[in-house]
PDB file of C-alpha atoms in Angstrom:
ATOM      1  CA  MET C   1      15.853  26.405 -39.365  1.00  0.00           C
ATOM      2  CA  LEU C   2      15.198  27.385 -42.942  1.00  0.00           C
ATOM      3  CA  ARG C   3      17.832  24.702 -44.040  1.00  0.00           C
ATOM      4  CA  TYR C   4      16.137  21.941 -42.066  1.00  0.00           C
ATOM      5  CA  ILE C   5      12.847  22.732 -43.613  1.00  0.00           C
ATOM      6  CA  ALA C   6      14.494  23.117 -47.565  1.00  0.00           C
ATOM      7  CA  VAL C   7      15.657  19.505 -47.192  1.00  0.00           C
ATOM      8  CA  ALA C   8      12.237  18.247 -45.120  1.00  0.00           C
ATOM      9  CA  LEU C   9      10.480  19.767 -48.731  1.00  0.00           C
ATOM     10  CA  VAL C  10      13.201  17.949 -50.876  1.00  0.00           C
ATOM     11  CA  CYS C  11      12.911  14.637 -49.022  1.00  0.00           C
ATOM     12  CA  LEU C  12       8.647  15.000 -49.717  1.00  0.00           C
ATOM     13  CA  SER C  13       9.300  15.513 -52.640  1.00  0.00           C
ATOM     14  CA  THR C  14      11.464  12.755 -53.364  1.00  0.00           C
ATOM     15  CA  LEU C  15       9.030  10.592 -51.766  1.00  0.00           C
ATOM     16  CA  VAL C  16       6.460  11.461 -54.203  1.00  0.00           C
ATOM     17  CA  ILE C  17       8.210  10.749 -56.949  1.00  0.00           C
ATOM     18  CA  SER C  18       9.585   7.456 -56.388  1.00  0.00           C
ATOM     19  CA  VAL C  19       8.153   5.735 -53.352  1.00  0.00           C
ATOM     20  CA  SER C  20      10.084   2.978 -53.700  1.00  0.00           C
ATOM     21  CA  SER C  21      13.695   4.202 -54.018  1.00  0.00           C
ATOM     22  CA  ALA C  22      15.649   2.413 -51.193  1.00  0.00           C
ATOM     23  CA  ALA C  23      17.988   5.422 -51.252  1.00  0.00           C
ATOM     24  CA  GLY C  24      15.246   7.623 -50.688  1.00  0.00           C
ATOM     25  CA  THR C  25      13.635   5.707 -48.093  1.00  0.00           C
ATOM     26  CA  ASP C  26      16.691   5.808 -46.470  1.00  0.00           C
ATOM     27  CA  ARG C  27      17.401   9.582 -46.553  1.00  0.00           C
ATOM     28  CA  CYS C  28      14.171  10.591 -46.262  1.00  0.00           C
ATOM     29  CA  VAL C  29      11.674   8.869 -43.990  1.00  0.00           C
ATOM     30  CA  ALA C  30       7.747  10.537 -44.070  1.00  0.00           C
ATOM     31  CA  PRO C  31       7.003  10.879 -40.417  1.00  0.00           C
ATOM     32  CA  VAL C  32       3.479   9.619 -39.054  1.00  0.00           C
ATOM     33  CA  ARG C  33       2.167  12.702 -36.676  1.00  0.00           C
ATOM     34  CA  ILE C  34       0.256  11.555 -33.350  1.00  0.00           C
ATOM     35  CA  SER C  35      -1.763  13.417 -30.678  1.00  0.00           C
ATOM     36  CA  TYR C  36      -0.635  11.953 -27.332  1.00  0.00           C
ATOM     37  CA  ALA C  37      -3.008  14.289 -25.725  1.00  0.00           C
ATOM     38  CA  ALA C  38      -5.189  16.889 -26.184  1.00  0.00           C
ATOM     39  CA  ASP C  39      -3.258  20.331 -26.414  1.00  0.00           C
ATOM     40  CA  THR C  40      -2.548  21.403 -30.208  1.00  0.00           C
ATOM     41  CA  ASP C  41       0.959  20.891 -28.855  1.00  0.00           C
ATOM     42  CA  THR C  42       1.272  17.815 -27.190  1.00  0.00           C
ATOM     43  CA  PHE C  43       1.955  15.865 -30.168  1.00  0.00           C
ATOM     44  CA  GLY C  44       4.570  14.235 -31.276  1.00  0.00           C
ATOM     45  CA  ASP C  45       6.511  12.719 -34.843  1.00  0.00           C
ATOM     46  CA  LEU C  46       6.793   8.722 -35.593  1.00  0.00           C
ATOM     47  CA  TYR C  47       9.500   7.938 -38.261  1.00  0.00           C
ATOM     48  CA  LEU C  48       9.801   4.509 -38.360  1.00  0.00           C
ATOM     49  CA  PRO C  49      12.747   3.010 -40.580  1.00  0.00           C
ATOM     50  CA  PRO C  50      12.017   1.334 -44.046  1.00  0.00           C
ATOM     51  CA  GLY C  51      10.766  -2.177 -44.214  1.00  0.00           C
ATOM     52  CA  ASP C  52       8.333  -4.028 -42.126  1.00  0.00           C
ATOM     53  CA  GLY C  53      10.503  -5.390 -39.387  1.00  0.00           C
ATOM     54  CA  ASP C  54       9.542  -6.343 -35.640  1.00  0.00           C
ATOM     55  CA  SER C  55      10.558  -5.391 -32.730  1.00  0.00           C
ATOM     56  CA  LEU C  56      11.987  -2.066 -33.339  1.00  0.00           C
ATOM     57  CA  PRO C  57      14.354  -0.234 -30.606  1.00  0.00           C
ATOM     58  CA  VAL C  58      12.588   3.267 -30.224  1.00  0.00           C
ATOM     59  CA  VAL C  59      14.503   6.563 -29.194  1.00  0.00           C
ATOM     60  CA  VAL C  60      12.271   9.002 -27.850  1.00  0.00           C
ATOM     61  CA  LEU C  61      14.005  12.691 -29.061  1.00  0.00           C
ATOM     62  CA  ILE C  62      13.324  16.071 -27.275  1.00  0.00           C
ATOM     63  CA  HIS C  63      14.318  18.485 -29.150  1.00  0.00           C
ATOM     64  CA  GLY C  64      15.463  22.679 -27.061  1.00  0.00           C
ATOM     65  CA  GLY C  65      15.496  25.912 -27.718  1.00  0.00           C
ATOM     66  CA  GLY C  66      14.856  27.271 -23.863  1.00  0.00           C
ATOM     67  CA  TRP C  67      11.743  25.417 -23.186  1.00  0.00           C
ATOM     68  CA  ALA C  68       9.932  28.571 -25.117  1.00  0.00           C
ATOM     69  CA  GLN C  69       7.307  28.200 -27.318  1.00  0.00           C
ATOM     70  CA  LYS C  70       9.393  30.226 -30.476  1.00  0.00           C
ATOM     71  CA  SER C  71      11.307  27.032 -30.668  1.00  0.00           C
ATOM     72  CA  ASN C  72       9.768  23.367 -31.909  1.00  0.00           C
ATOM     73  CA  LEU C  73      10.527  20.075 -33.161  1.00  0.00           C
ATOM     74  CA  ASP C  74      10.877  20.753 -36.822  1.00  0.00           C
ATOM     75  CA  TYR C  75      14.500  20.656 -36.702  1.00  0.00           C
ATOM     76  CA  ALA C  76      14.864  17.667 -34.714  1.00  0.00           C
ATOM     77  CA  GLY C  77      13.542  15.510 -37.452  1.00  0.00           C
ATOM     78  CA  ALA C  78      17.113  15.726 -38.865  1.00  0.00           C
ATOM     79  CA  TRP C  79      18.277  14.021 -36.555  1.00  0.00           C
ATOM     80  CA  ALA C  80      15.630  11.586 -36.327  1.00  0.00           C
ATOM     81  CA  ARG C  81      16.378  10.214 -40.061  1.00  0.00           C
ATOM     82  CA  SER C  82      19.580  10.407 -39.686  1.00  0.00           C
ATOM     83  CA  LEU C  83      19.176   7.565 -37.433  1.00  0.00           C
ATOM     84  CA  THR C  84      16.292   5.080 -39.184  1.00  0.00           C
ATOM     85  CA  PRO C  85      18.806   3.592 -41.737  1.00  0.00           C
ATOM     86  CA  TYR C  86      20.155   1.611 -37.865  1.00  0.00           C
ATOM     87  CA  GLY C  87      16.604   0.075 -37.644  1.00  0.00           C
ATOM     88  CA  ILE C  88      15.589   2.614 -34.962  1.00  0.00           C
ATOM     89  CA  ALA C  89      12.100   4.084 -34.439  1.00  0.00           C
ATOM     90  CA  VAL C  90      12.490   7.459 -33.481  1.00  0.00           C
ATOM     91  CA  TRP C  91       9.394   9.560 -31.417  1.00  0.00           C
ATOM     92  CA  ASN C  92      10.260  12.808 -32.178  1.00  0.00           C
ATOM     93  CA  ILE C  93       8.309  14.710 -29.445  1.00  0.00           C
ATOM     94  CA  GLU C  94       6.246  18.444 -29.191  1.00  0.00           C
ATOM     95  CA  TYR C  95       5.266  20.139 -25.669  1.00  0.00           C
ATOM     96  CA  ARG C  96       4.118  22.615 -24.236  1.00  0.00           C
ATOM     97  CA  ARG C  97       6.089  25.226 -23.761  1.00  0.00           C
ATOM     98  CA  VAL C  98       6.993  28.744 -21.925  1.00  0.00           C
ATOM     99  CA  GLY C  99       4.811  31.590 -23.954  1.00  0.00           C
ATOM    100  CA  GLY C 100       2.134  29.129 -25.244  1.00  0.00           C
ATOM    101  CA  HIS C 101       0.368  25.920 -22.755  1.00  0.00           C
ATOM    102  CA  GLY C 102       3.457  25.588 -20.899  1.00  0.00           C
ATOM    103  CA  GLY C 103       5.525  26.129 -17.841  1.00  0.00           C
ATOM    104  CA  TRP C 104       6.035  24.514 -14.593  1.00  0.00           C
ATOM    105  CA  PRO C 105       5.148  21.930 -14.058  1.00  0.00           C
ATOM    106  CA  THR C 106       3.230  21.250 -17.687  1.00  0.00           C
ATOM    107  CA  THR C 107       6.792  21.378 -19.858  1.00  0.00           C
ATOM    108  CA  LEU C 108       7.795  18.178 -17.352  1.00  0.00           C
ATOM    109  CA  SER C 109       4.895  16.894 -17.195  1.00  0.00           C
ATOM    110  CA  ASP C 110       4.623  16.065 -21.041  1.00  0.00           C
ATOM    111  CA  THR C 111       7.545  14.560 -21.305  1.00  0.00           C
ATOM    112  CA  VAL C 112       6.589  11.545 -19.496  1.00  0.00           C
ATOM    113  CA  THR C 113       3.031  11.509 -21.003  1.00  0.00           C
ATOM    114  CA  ALA C 114       4.136  11.621 -24.154  1.00  0.00           C
ATOM    115  CA  THR C 115       7.029   8.529 -23.612  1.00  0.00           C
ATOM    116  CA  ASN C 116       3.851   6.868 -21.941  1.00  0.00           C
ATOM    117  CA  ALA C 117       2.019   7.147 -25.192  1.00  0.00           C
ATOM    118  CA  LEU C 118       4.328   4.516 -26.883  1.00  0.00           C
ATOM    119  CA  ALA C 119       2.517   1.825 -25.573  1.00  0.00           C
ATOM    120  CA  ASP C 120      -0.602   3.298 -27.088  1.00  0.00           C
ATOM    121  CA  ALA C 121      -1.387   5.692 -29.380  1.00  0.00           C
ATOM    122  CA  VAL C 122       1.879   5.498 -30.348  1.00  0.00           C
ATOM    123  CA  GLN C 123       2.024   1.796 -30.687  1.00  0.00           C
ATOM    124  CA  GLU C 124      -1.040   1.432 -32.747  1.00  0.00           C
ATOM    125  CA  LYS C 125       0.302   3.972 -35.545  1.00  0.00           C
ATOM    126  CA  ALA C 126       3.122   1.685 -35.434  1.00  0.00           C
ATOM    127  CA  SER C 127       1.331  -1.322 -35.779  1.00  0.00           C
ATOM    128  CA  GLY C 128       2.664  -3.319 -33.028  1.00  0.00           C
ATOM    129  CA  ARG C 129       6.019  -2.867 -34.376  1.00  0.00           C
ATOM    130  CA  LEU C 130       7.956  -0.975 -31.413  1.00  0.00           C
ATOM    131  CA  ASP C 131       9.958  -2.866 -28.764  1.00  0.00           C
ATOM    132  CA  LEU C 132       9.369  -1.348 -25.399  1.00  0.00           C
ATOM    133  CA  GLY C 133      11.563  -3.199 -23.830  1.00  0.00           C
ATOM    134  CA  ARG C 134      14.098  -1.044 -25.656  1.00  0.00           C
ATOM    135  CA  VAL C 135      13.315   2.348 -25.152  1.00  0.00           C
ATOM    136  CA  HIS C 136      15.784   4.997 -25.204  1.00  0.00           C
ATOM    137  CA  VAL C 137      15.832   8.875 -24.525  1.00  0.00           C
ATOM    138  CA  VAL C 138      17.816  11.318 -26.388  1.00  0.00           C
ATOM    139  CA  GLY C 139      18.014  15.044 -25.239  1.00  0.00           C
ATOM    140  CA  TYR C 140      19.362  18.477 -26.727  1.00  0.00           C
ATOM    141  CA  SER C 141      19.610  21.695 -24.085  1.00  0.00           C
ATOM    142  CA  ALA C 142      16.889  22.541 -22.367  1.00  0.00           C
ATOM    143  CA  GLY C 143      15.686  19.198 -24.086  1.00  0.00           C
ATOM    144  CA  GLY C 144      18.712  17.557 -22.358  1.00  0.00           C
ATOM    145  CA  GLN C 145      17.310  18.238 -18.978  1.00  0.00           C
ATOM    146  CA  LEU C 146      13.625  17.313 -19.725  1.00  0.00           C
ATOM    147  CA  ALA C 147      15.258  14.007 -20.954  1.00  0.00           C
ATOM    148  CA  ALA C 148      17.191  13.536 -18.152  1.00  0.00           C
ATOM    149  CA  TRP C 149      14.658  14.248 -15.645  1.00  0.00           C
ATOM    150  CA  ALA C 150      12.180  11.914 -17.643  1.00  0.00           C
ATOM    151  CA  ALA C 151      14.806   8.897 -16.818  1.00  0.00           C
ATOM    152  CA  SER C 152      14.691   9.934 -13.630  1.00  0.00           C
ATOM    153  CA  ARG C 153      11.342   9.763 -13.057  1.00  0.00           C
ATOM    154  CA  PRO C 154      10.781   6.269 -11.261  1.00  0.00           C
ATOM    155  CA  SER C 155      13.558   8.205  -8.740  1.00  0.00           C
ATOM    156  CA  GLN C 156      11.755  10.862  -7.834  1.00  0.00           C
ATOM    157  CA  GLY C 157       9.595  11.333  -4.889  1.00  0.00           C
ATOM    158  CA  ILE C 158       5.728  11.890  -4.067  1.00  0.00           C
ATOM    159  CA  ASP C 159       6.166  15.475  -4.543  1.00  0.00           C
ATOM    160  CA  ALA C 160       7.122  15.423  -8.612  1.00  0.00           C
ATOM    161  CA  PRO C 161       4.456  16.160 -10.844  1.00  0.00           C
ATOM    162  CA  ASP C 162       2.464  13.522 -12.990  1.00  0.00           C
ATOM    163  CA  PRO C 163       1.929  11.290 -14.557  1.00  0.00           C
ATOM    164  CA  ALA C 164       3.954   8.726 -13.341  1.00  0.00           C
ATOM    165  CA  LEU C 165       6.398   6.448 -15.642  1.00  0.00           C
ATOM    166  CA  THR C 166       5.215   3.694 -17.170  1.00  0.00           C
ATOM    167  CA  VAL C 167       7.539   2.934 -20.083  1.00  0.00           C
ATOM    168  CA  SER C 168      10.514   2.206 -19.059  1.00  0.00           C
ATOM    169  CA  ILE C 169      13.980   3.873 -20.595  1.00  0.00           C
ATOM    170  CA  ARG C 170      16.664   1.977 -20.753  1.00  0.00           C
ATOM    171  CA  SER C 171      19.022   4.857 -21.479  1.00  0.00           C
ATOM    172  CA  ALA C 172      20.088   8.441 -21.669  1.00  0.00           C
ATOM    173  CA  THR C 173      22.200  10.555 -23.937  1.00  0.00           C
ATOM    174  CA  VAL C 174      22.271  14.285 -23.331  1.00  0.00           C
ATOM    175  CA  MET C 175      23.519  16.665 -25.360  1.00  0.00           C
ATOM    176  CA  ALA C 176      24.443  19.870 -23.669  1.00  0.00           C
ATOM    177  CA  GLY C 177      22.435  19.512 -21.625  1.00  0.00           C
ATOM    178  CA  VAL C 178      21.220  21.468 -18.000  1.00  0.00           C
ATOM    179  CA  PHE C 179      21.204  18.810 -15.319  1.00  0.00           C
ATOM    180  CA  ASP C 180      21.383  21.313 -12.239  1.00  0.00           C
ATOM    181  CA  MET C 181      18.778  24.253 -13.109  1.00  0.00           C
ATOM    182  CA  GLU C 182      20.059  26.350  -9.768  1.00  0.00           C
ATOM    183  CA  LEU C 183      23.850  26.427 -11.323  1.00  0.00           C
ATOM    184  CA  ALA C 184      22.431  27.940 -13.969  1.00  0.00           C
ATOM    185  CA  ALA C 185      19.782  30.357 -12.862  1.00  0.00           C
ATOM    186  CA  THR C 186      22.799  31.775 -10.899  1.00  0.00           C
ATOM    187  CA  ALA C 187      25.921  30.871 -11.902  1.00  0.00           C
ATOM    188  CA  GLY C 188      25.017  30.366 -15.220  1.00  0.00           C
ATOM    189  CA  LYS C 189      21.988  33.780 -15.115  1.00  0.00           C
ATOM    190  CA  ASP C 190      20.317  31.495 -17.605  1.00  0.00           C
ATOM    191  CA  ARG C 191      16.802  33.458 -17.771  1.00  0.00           C
ATOM    192  CA  PHE C 192      15.096  30.314 -19.712  1.00  0.00           C
ATOM    193  CA  VAL C 193      15.793  28.662 -16.733  1.00  0.00           C
ATOM    194  CA  ARG C 194      13.906  31.435 -14.601  1.00  0.00           C
ATOM    195  CA  ASN C 195      11.119  31.988 -17.362  1.00  0.00           C
ATOM    196  CA  LEU C 196       9.752  27.788 -16.477  1.00  0.00           C
ATOM    197  CA  LEU C 197      10.346  27.613 -13.194  1.00  0.00           C
ATOM    198  CA  GLY C 198       8.657  31.062 -12.632  1.00  0.00           C
ATOM    199  CA  GLY C 199      11.492  32.749 -10.431  1.00  0.00           C
ATOM    200  CA  MET C 200      14.681  32.079  -9.110  1.00  0.00           C
ATOM    201  CA  PRO C 201      15.937  29.210  -6.603  1.00  0.00           C
ATOM    202  CA  SER C 202      15.086  31.500  -3.450  1.00  0.00           C
ATOM    203  CA  ASP C 203      11.422  31.714  -4.564  1.00  0.00           C
ATOM    204  CA  TYR C 204      10.517  28.028  -5.488  1.00  0.00           C
ATOM    205  CA  PRO C 205      13.523  26.093  -3.974  1.00  0.00           C
ATOM    206  CA  ASP C 206      11.384  23.203  -4.661  1.00  0.00           C
ATOM    207  CA  ARG C 207      10.285  24.015  -8.247  1.00  0.00           C
ATOM    208  CA  TYR C 208      14.388  23.878  -8.453  1.00  0.00           C
ATOM    209  CA  ARG C 209      14.988  20.542  -6.696  1.00  0.00           C
ATOM    210  CA  VAL C 210      12.468  18.609  -8.687  1.00  0.00           C
ATOM    211  CA  ALA C 211      13.167  19.810 -12.443  1.00  0.00           C
ATOM    212  CA  SER C 212      17.180  19.284 -11.668  1.00  0.00           C
ATOM    213  CA  PRO C 213      18.235  15.774 -12.655  1.00  0.00           C
ATOM    214  CA  ILE C 214      21.474  15.968 -10.844  1.00  0.00           C
ATOM    215  CA  GLU C 215      19.081  15.613  -7.723  1.00  0.00           C
ATOM    216  CA  HIS C 216      17.498  12.661  -8.642  1.00  0.00           C
ATOM    217  CA  LEU C 217      20.326  10.193  -8.823  1.00  0.00           C
ATOM    218  CA  PRO C 218      21.103   6.707  -9.190  1.00  0.00           C
ATOM    219  CA  ILE C 219      18.946   6.831 -11.478  1.00  0.00           C
ATOM    220  CA  GLY C 220      19.980   2.829 -12.853  1.00  0.00           C
ATOM    221  CA  ILE C 221      20.776   3.158 -16.406  1.00  0.00           C
ATOM    222  CA  PRO C 222      23.891   4.329 -18.481  1.00  0.00           C
ATOM    223  CA  VAL C 223      23.633   7.990 -19.411  1.00  0.00           C
ATOM    224  CA  THR C 224      26.417   9.609 -21.536  1.00  0.00           C
ATOM    225  CA  ALA C 225      26.315  13.110 -21.610  1.00  0.00           C
ATOM    226  CA  LEU C 226      28.290  15.077 -24.784  1.00  0.00           C
ATOM    227  CA  HIS C 227      28.971  18.762 -24.240  1.00  0.00           C
ATOM    228  CA  GLY C 228      31.487  20.979 -26.233  1.00  0.00           C
ATOM    229  CA  GLN C 229      34.184  22.297 -24.426  1.00  0.00           C
ATOM    230  CA  ALA C 230      33.598  26.008 -25.956  1.00  0.00           C
ATOM    231  CA  ASP C 231      29.767  25.879 -25.012  1.00  0.00           C
ATOM    232  CA  ARG C 232      29.130  29.597 -24.053  1.00  0.00           C
ATOM    233  CA  VAL C 233      25.207  29.274 -24.125  1.00  0.00           C
ATOM    234  CA  VAL C 234      25.289  26.035 -21.226  1.00  0.00           C
ATOM    235  CA  SER C 235      28.030  25.635 -19.312  1.00  0.00           C
ATOM    236  CA  ILE C 236      30.099  22.535 -19.644  1.00  0.00           C
ATOM    237  CA  GLU C 237      30.227  22.145 -15.950  1.00  0.00           C
ATOM    238  CA  GLN C 238      26.184  21.312 -15.752  1.00  0.00           C
ATOM    239  CA  SER C 239      27.528  17.936 -17.687  1.00  0.00           C
ATOM    240  CA  ARG C 240      30.851  17.712 -15.833  1.00  0.00           C
ATOM    241  CA  ARG C 241      29.294  18.353 -11.934  1.00  0.00           C
ATOM    242  CA  TYR C 242      26.413  15.728 -12.900  1.00  0.00           C
ATOM    243  CA  ALA C 243      28.510  12.889 -14.560  1.00  0.00           C
ATOM    244  CA  ASP C 244      30.965  13.472 -10.878  1.00  0.00           C
ATOM    245  CA  ALA C 245      27.377  13.129  -8.818  1.00  0.00           C
ATOM    246  CA  ALA C 246      26.000  10.205 -10.802  1.00  0.00           C
ATOM    247  CA  ARG C 247      29.123   7.672 -10.661  1.00  0.00           C
ATOM    248  CA  ALA C 248      29.532   9.199  -7.384  1.00  0.00           C
ATOM    249  CA  ALA C 249      25.642   7.193  -6.633  1.00  0.00           C
ATOM    250  CA  GLY C 250      26.389   4.241  -8.178  1.00  0.00           C
ATOM    251  CA  ASP C 251      25.223   5.330 -12.021  1.00  0.00           C
ATOM    252  CA  ARG C 252      27.014   4.577 -15.009  1.00  0.00           C
ATOM    253  CA  VAL C 253      28.119   7.589 -16.801  1.00  0.00           C
ATOM    254  CA  ASP C 254      29.885   8.560 -19.813  1.00  0.00           C
ATOM    255  CA  LEU C 255      31.310  12.113 -19.959  1.00  0.00           C
ATOM    256  CA  ILE C 256      32.385  13.485 -23.545  1.00  0.00           C
ATOM    257  CA  GLU C 257      33.770  16.399 -24.072  1.00  0.00           C
ATOM    258  CA  LEU C 258      34.113  17.673 -27.460  1.00  0.00           C
ATOM    259  CA  PRO C 259      37.286  20.071 -27.925  1.00  0.00           C
ATOM    260  CA  GLY C 260      36.467  23.344 -29.870  1.00  0.00           C
ATOM    261  CA  VAL C 261      32.983  22.796 -30.166  1.00  0.00           C
ATOM    262  CA  GLY C 262      29.974  24.952 -29.128  1.00  0.00           C
ATOM    263  CA  HIS C 263      26.827  24.796 -28.649  1.00  0.00           C
ATOM    264  CA  GLY C 264      24.885  25.399 -31.595  1.00  0.00           C
ATOM    265  CA  GLU C 265      27.113  22.665 -33.575  1.00  0.00           C
ATOM    266  CA  PHE C 266      25.059  19.153 -32.028  1.00  0.00           C
ATOM    267  CA  THR C 267      22.274  20.999 -34.430  1.00  0.00           C
ATOM    268  CA  ASN C 268      24.404  20.192 -37.685  1.00  0.00           C
ATOM    269  CA  THR C 269      24.233  16.579 -38.741  1.00  0.00           C
ATOM    270  CA  GLU C 270      27.160  16.594 -40.301  1.00  0.00           C
ATOM    271  CA  SER C 271      29.066  17.604 -37.478  1.00  0.00           C
ATOM    272  CA  THR C 272      31.996  15.817 -35.522  1.00  0.00           C
ATOM    273  CA  ALA C 273      29.168  16.862 -32.305  1.00  0.00           C
ATOM    274  CA  TRP C 274      26.759  14.798 -33.943  1.00  0.00           C
ATOM    275  CA  ALA C 275      28.539  12.066 -35.802  1.00  0.00           C
ATOM    276  CA  THR C 276      29.861  11.587 -31.949  1.00  0.00           C
ATOM    277  CA  THR C 277      26.228  11.068 -30.165  1.00  0.00           C
ATOM    278  CA  LYS C 278      24.901   9.381 -32.866  1.00  0.00           C
ATOM    279  CA  GLN C 279      27.025   6.576 -32.428  1.00  0.00           C
ATOM    280  CA  ALA C 280      26.442   6.603 -28.759  1.00  0.00           C
ATOM    281  CA  ILE C 281      23.038   6.516 -29.470  1.00  0.00           C
ATOM    282  CA  ILE C 282      23.580   3.059 -31.634  1.00  0.00           C
ATOM    283  CA  ASP C 283      25.909   1.255 -29.174  1.00  0.00           C
ATOM    284  CA  HIS C 284      23.308   2.431 -26.314  1.00  0.00           C
ATOM    285  CA  VAL C 285      20.516   0.465 -28.533  1.00  0.00           C
ATOM    286  CA  ASN C 286      22.644  -2.728 -29.792  1.00  0.00           C
ATOM    287  CA  THR C 287      23.936  -2.594 -26.051  1.00  0.00           C
ATOM    288  CA  PRO C 288      22.071  -6.137 -24.418  1.00  0.00           C
TER     289      PRO C 288
END
């Protein structure tokens, strides 16, 4: 976390000293902070590529951290900055979290509300440059669950929490994601899942069903699931089971297993894990 804060400070200094430097703007894109609802944690940072081009594809970026208040979007800014040189706008969202004003179902609902905001508050700040026909969602760990869940929102039943998704999502890229909440809480003994949903699956079976992306297949868009084979935080069985179930339901899913990679490597923008993820995102963005 401290490393990413230091990088952000260096970038800010570079922009102040030489705002016209092409190299500086590629590496140090200054985000615009935008509120998408009234709560203090309902905002996002919009990163726009250098230049004034229109029809920019958009990545909705969702950070992880166990859905817990202690983690925030700051570290995901490094991911956002690494995508903008490819002509991609990035909407790095914050959401209400457990220990703050979040939890069931608020945390899940915020991801959809933030995505819907692309059509109004975010598009306004972008001066109409965003191509809302090319919106892609990306998430890591707990944020991977939220990304896959938001992508599945049109496939969910009437008991899904509001709001409905009004901005179409074209693809999902999920790093070390949690797709089956019951599996995580039981076999994985994941206390963060229990905190988010208020108890065990036996206590709240409907919450677990609604919150699990694996329960809402097919979703009708391509998904890339990346997972380290050495992950000791989120079992790789999460991604394997989701990929099998999604393919059986008729969805197109690419499962990329990374040998020797654990859970945290994705947060390092110099790692093979992030390089592989970035290429997957770019491939989705460039697919007609």
